[in-house]
Amino acid sequence: MKSLLLVCFVVIATRGKNYFEDAVSGGLDTSGKLIFIGQVLFEGMLIPGKIFRNDKRIYIEWAGMEKAVEANIKVLCSSHAYKFDWLQTSNANFYLLHDKILIKGGYEPNFFTYIGRIKIGETVNIGKVICASDCLGLYTTKNGSLNLYTHFQVLAYNPLMEHANVIW
């Protein structure tokens, strides 16, 4: 399985008010506003999550609950965001992506952590895809609770992409 860890996560505090200028969006929330891909150092782990504009927190899944964290936050930025691609997959078929360049979203001991998303109704939810010898699924949160999905999209880098993948 190829993976790409050297993507640009920028510390929000160093960017000032324009830190969303080149931030990579993961989709739209129910009100049509962009949701951004973030990462936070929490409890010694690097955890991917979702960031909303005008909110100083990142929302992550941790120990089966939603955590809103205000420190050590980074946002995924790129001047070539159109080269990121969302690939449809599932727990059972995750291994078929071995020839794709998946974006590692964080670090948890004994696991591979990728960035994933799912659309439920009109809402896109961003979270972490956790894999060990098998893929365990996409972990997201909503209203403080854990949601675990077996069918989802995972973020990949495609150097051949010339146009942005459709934002949900």
mmCIF file of C-alpha atoms in Angstrom, residues 13-163:
data_model
loop_
_atom_site.group_PDB
_atom_site.id
_atom_site.type_symbol
_atom_site.label_atom_id
_atom_site.label_comp_id
_atom_site.label_asym_id
_atom_site.label_seq_id
_atom_site.Cartn_x
_atom_site.Cartn_y
_atom_site.Cartn_z
ATOM 1 C CA ALA A 13 -2.085 29.967 14.731
ATOM 2 C CA THR A 14 0.762 30.834 12.335
ATOM 3 C CA ARG A 15 -1.528 31.674 9.429
ATOM 4 C CA GLY A 16 -3.606 34.549 10.822
ATOM 5 C CA LYS A 17 -7.071 35.193 9.424
ATOM 6 C CA ASN A 18 -6.327 33.804 5.937
ATOM 7 C CA TYR A 19 -5.450 30.258 6.934
ATOM 8 C CA PHE A 20 -8.280 28.863 4.822
ATOM 9 C CA GLU A 21 -6.959 30.540 1.672
ATOM 10 C CA ASP A 22 -5.324 27.349 0.362
ATOM 11 C CA ALA A 23 -6.872 24.872 2.797
ATOM 12 C CA VAL A 24 -8.147 21.611 1.318
ATOM 13 C CA SER A 25 -11.888 21.140 1.694
ATOM 14 C CA GLY A 26 -13.460 17.777 2.367
ATOM 15 C CA GLY A 27 -16.958 18.820 1.329
ATOM 16 C CA LEU A 28 -19.931 20.877 2.474
ATOM 17 C CA ASP A 29 -21.923 20.894 5.699
ATOM 18 C CA THR A 30 -25.740 21.077 5.868
ATOM 19 C CA SER A 31 -25.694 24.857 5.424
ATOM 20 C CA GLY A 32 -23.490 24.640 2.324
ATOM 21 C CA LYS A 33 -20.319 25.827 4.067
ATOM 22 C CA LEU A 34 -16.968 24.188 3.417
ATOM 23 C CA ILE A 35 -15.600 21.653 5.897
ATOM 24 C CA PHE A 36 -11.818 21.528 6.067
ATOM 25 C CA ILE A 37 -9.437 18.663 6.781
ATOM 26 C CA GLY A 38 -7.422 19.099 9.923
ATOM 27 C CA GLN A 39 -5.063 17.303 12.231
ATOM 28 C CA VAL A 40 -4.318 17.659 15.935
ATOM 29 C CA LEU A 41 -1.731 16.355 18.366
ATOM 30 C CA PHE A 42 -3.874 14.844 21.139
ATOM 31 C CA GLU A 43 -2.838 12.444 23.923
ATOM 32 C CA GLY A 44 0.443 11.784 22.091
ATOM 33 C CA MET A 45 -1.319 10.772 18.864
ATOM 34 C CA LEU A 46 -1.779 12.649 15.600
ATOM 35 C CA ILE A 47 -5.520 12.550 14.826
ATOM 36 C CA PRO A 48 -7.279 13.799 11.665
ATOM 37 C CA GLY A 49 -10.605 15.575 11.973
ATOM 38 C CA LYS A 50 -12.894 18.273 10.668
ATOM 39 C CA ILE A 51 -12.551 22.035 10.956
ATOM 40 C CA PHE A 52 -15.295 24.571 10.307
ATOM 41 C CA ARG A 53 -14.604 28.141 9.224
ATOM 42 C CA ASN A 54 -14.936 30.635 12.101
ATOM 43 C CA ASP A 55 -14.522 27.865 14.683
ATOM 44 C CA LYS A 56 -11.262 27.673 16.644
ATOM 45 C CA ARG A 57 -11.657 23.951 17.288
ATOM 46 C CA ILE A 58 -11.084 20.713 15.448
ATOM 47 C CA TYR A 59 -13.553 17.878 15.964
ATOM 48 C CA ILE A 60 -12.093 14.392 16.235
ATOM 49 C CA GLU A 61 -13.162 10.912 17.265
ATOM 50 C CA TRP A 62 -11.419 9.724 20.405
ATOM 51 C CA ALA A 63 -12.332 6.723 22.571
ATOM 52 C CA GLY A 64 -15.781 6.436 21.023
ATOM 53 C CA MET A 65 -16.719 10.077 21.545
ATOM 54 C CA GLU A 66 -16.384 13.420 19.839
ATOM 55 C CA LYS A 67 -13.678 15.688 21.204
ATOM 56 C CA ALA A 68 -13.464 19.386 20.366
ATOM 57 C CA VAL A 69 -9.816 20.415 20.692
ATOM 58 C CA GLU A 70 -8.493 24.000 20.624
ATOM 59 C CA ALA A 71 -4.692 23.549 20.717
ATOM 60 C CA ASN A 72 -2.049 22.058 18.395
ATOM 61 C CA ILE A 73 -4.362 22.224 15.363
ATOM 62 C CA LYS A 74 -3.169 22.054 11.768
ATOM 63 C CA VAL A 75 -5.155 22.411 8.546
ATOM 64 C CA LEU A 76 -4.327 20.566 5.298
ATOM 65 C CA CYS A 77 -3.198 23.124 2.703
ATOM 66 C CA SER A 78 -2.160 22.837 -0.926
ATOM 67 C CA SER A 79 -1.791 25.090 -3.933
ATOM 68 C CA HIS A 80 -2.659 21.977 -5.981
ATOM 69 C CA ALA A 81 -5.755 20.741 -4.135
ATOM 70 C CA TYR A 82 -7.162 19.470 -7.447
ATOM 71 C CA LYS A 83 -4.604 16.655 -7.330
ATOM 72 C CA PHE A 84 -6.343 15.139 -4.304
ATOM 73 C CA ASP A 85 -8.937 12.516 -5.120
ATOM 74 C CA TRP A 86 -11.594 10.799 -3.011
ATOM 75 C CA LEU A 87 -11.701 7.045 -3.694
ATOM 76 C CA GLN A 88 -14.772 4.985 -2.895
ATOM 77 C CA THR A 89 -13.928 1.866 -0.882
ATOM 78 C CA SER A 90 -14.985 -0.385 1.969
ATOM 79 C CA ASN A 91 -13.410 -2.357 4.784
ATOM 80 C CA ALA A 92 -13.425 -5.498 2.666
ATOM 81 C CA ASN A 93 -11.973 -3.824 -0.447
ATOM 82 C CA PHE A 94 -9.491 -1.415 1.121
ATOM 83 C CA TYR A 95 -6.565 -3.674 0.176
ATOM 84 C CA LEU A 96 -7.455 -3.155 -3.515
ATOM 85 C CA LEU A 97 -6.112 0.405 -3.240
ATOM 86 C CA HIS A 98 -2.519 -0.896 -3.007
ATOM 87 C CA ASP A 99 -1.513 0.973 -6.174
ATOM 88 C CA LYS A 100 -2.948 4.339 -5.019
ATOM 89 C CA ILE A 101 -1.131 7.034 -3.037
ATOM 90 C CA LEU A 102 -3.248 7.368 0.097
ATOM 91 C CA ILE A 103 -2.874 10.359 2.410
ATOM 92 C CA LYS A 104 -1.804 9.371 5.901
ATOM 93 C CA GLY A 105 -3.794 11.545 8.240
ATOM 94 C CA GLY A 106 -2.109 10.839 11.513
ATOM 95 C CA TYR A 107 -0.436 8.422 13.861
ATOM 96 C CA GLU A 108 -1.778 5.930 16.374
ATOM 97 C CA PRO A 109 0.451 3.053 17.553
ATOM 98 C CA ASN A 110 -0.065 -0.230 15.676
ATOM 99 C CA PHE A 111 -2.450 1.361 13.155
ATOM 100 C CA PHE A 112 -2.353 3.140 9.826
ATOM 101 C CA THR A 113 -4.485 6.286 9.942
ATOM 102 C CA TYR A 114 -5.885 7.787 6.740
ATOM 103 C CA ILE A 115 -8.321 10.623 5.987
ATOM 104 C CA GLY A 116 -11.832 9.537 5.080
ATOM 105 C CA ARG A 117 -15.280 10.959 4.485
ATOM 106 C CA ILE A 118 -18.865 9.921 3.962
ATOM 107 C CA LYS A 119 -22.005 11.681 2.790
ATOM 108 C CA ILE A 120 -25.170 11.032 4.760
ATOM 109 C CA GLY A 121 -28.142 12.927 3.358
ATOM 110 C CA GLU A 122 -26.897 16.428 2.604
ATOM 111 C CA THR A 123 -24.070 16.327 5.146
ATOM 112 C CA VAL A 124 -20.459 15.353 4.549
ATOM 113 C CA ASN A 125 -18.607 14.015 7.552
ATOM 114 C CA ILE A 126 -14.810 13.820 7.731
ATOM 115 C CA GLY A 127 -12.921 11.451 9.981
ATOM 116 C CA LYS A 128 -10.181 8.884 10.269
ATOM 117 C CA VAL A 129 -9.860 5.548 8.514
ATOM 118 C CA ILE A 130 -8.124 3.101 10.843
ATOM 119 C CA CYS A 131 -6.363 0.025 9.486
ATOM 120 C CA ALA A 132 -4.188 -2.657 11.046
ATOM 121 C CA SER A 133 -3.854 -5.988 9.240
ATOM 122 C CA ASP A 134 -7.479 -5.330 8.201
ATOM 123 C CA CYS A 135 -9.299 -2.057 7.702
ATOM 124 C CA LEU A 136 -11.507 -1.267 10.708
ATOM 125 C CA GLY A 137 -13.522 1.454 8.984
ATOM 126 C CA LEU A 138 -14.193 5.180 8.933
ATOM 127 C CA TYR A 139 -14.577 6.744 12.370
ATOM 128 C CA THR A 140 -16.498 10.032 12.401
ATOM 129 C CA THR A 141 -18.551 11.930 14.932
ATOM 130 C CA LYS A 142 -21.790 13.847 14.939
ATOM 131 C CA ASN A 143 -23.469 15.553 17.880
ATOM 132 C CA GLY A 144 -20.874 14.132 20.247
ATOM 133 C CA SER A 145 -21.294 10.493 19.250
ATOM 134 C CA LEU A 146 -19.155 8.003 17.342
ATOM 135 C CA ASN A 147 -20.269 6.823 13.924
ATOM 136 C CA LEU A 148 -18.438 3.877 12.343
ATOM 137 C CA TYR A 149 -18.844 3.161 8.626
ATOM 138 C CA THR A 150 -17.737 0.191 6.548
ATOM 139 C CA HIS A 151 -18.307 1.913 3.158
ATOM 140 C CA PHE A 152 -16.647 5.315 2.692
ATOM 141 C CA GLN A 153 -14.226 7.422 0.668
ATOM 142 C CA VAL A 154 -10.516 7.764 1.432
ATOM 143 C CA LEU A 155 -8.298 10.687 0.404
ATOM 144 C CA ALA A 156 -5.584 9.959 -2.158
ATOM 145 C CA TYR A 157 -3.061 11.939 -4.164
ATOM 146 C CA ASN A 158 -3.219 11.612 -7.934
ATOM 147 C CA PRO A 159 -0.391 13.449 -9.743
ATOM 148 C CA LEU A 160 -2.235 12.990 -13.058
ATOM 149 C CA MET A 161 -5.394 14.847 -11.944
ATOM 150 C CA GLU A 162 -5.978 18.072 -13.852
ATOM 151 C CA HIS A 163 -9.400 19.038 -12.492
#
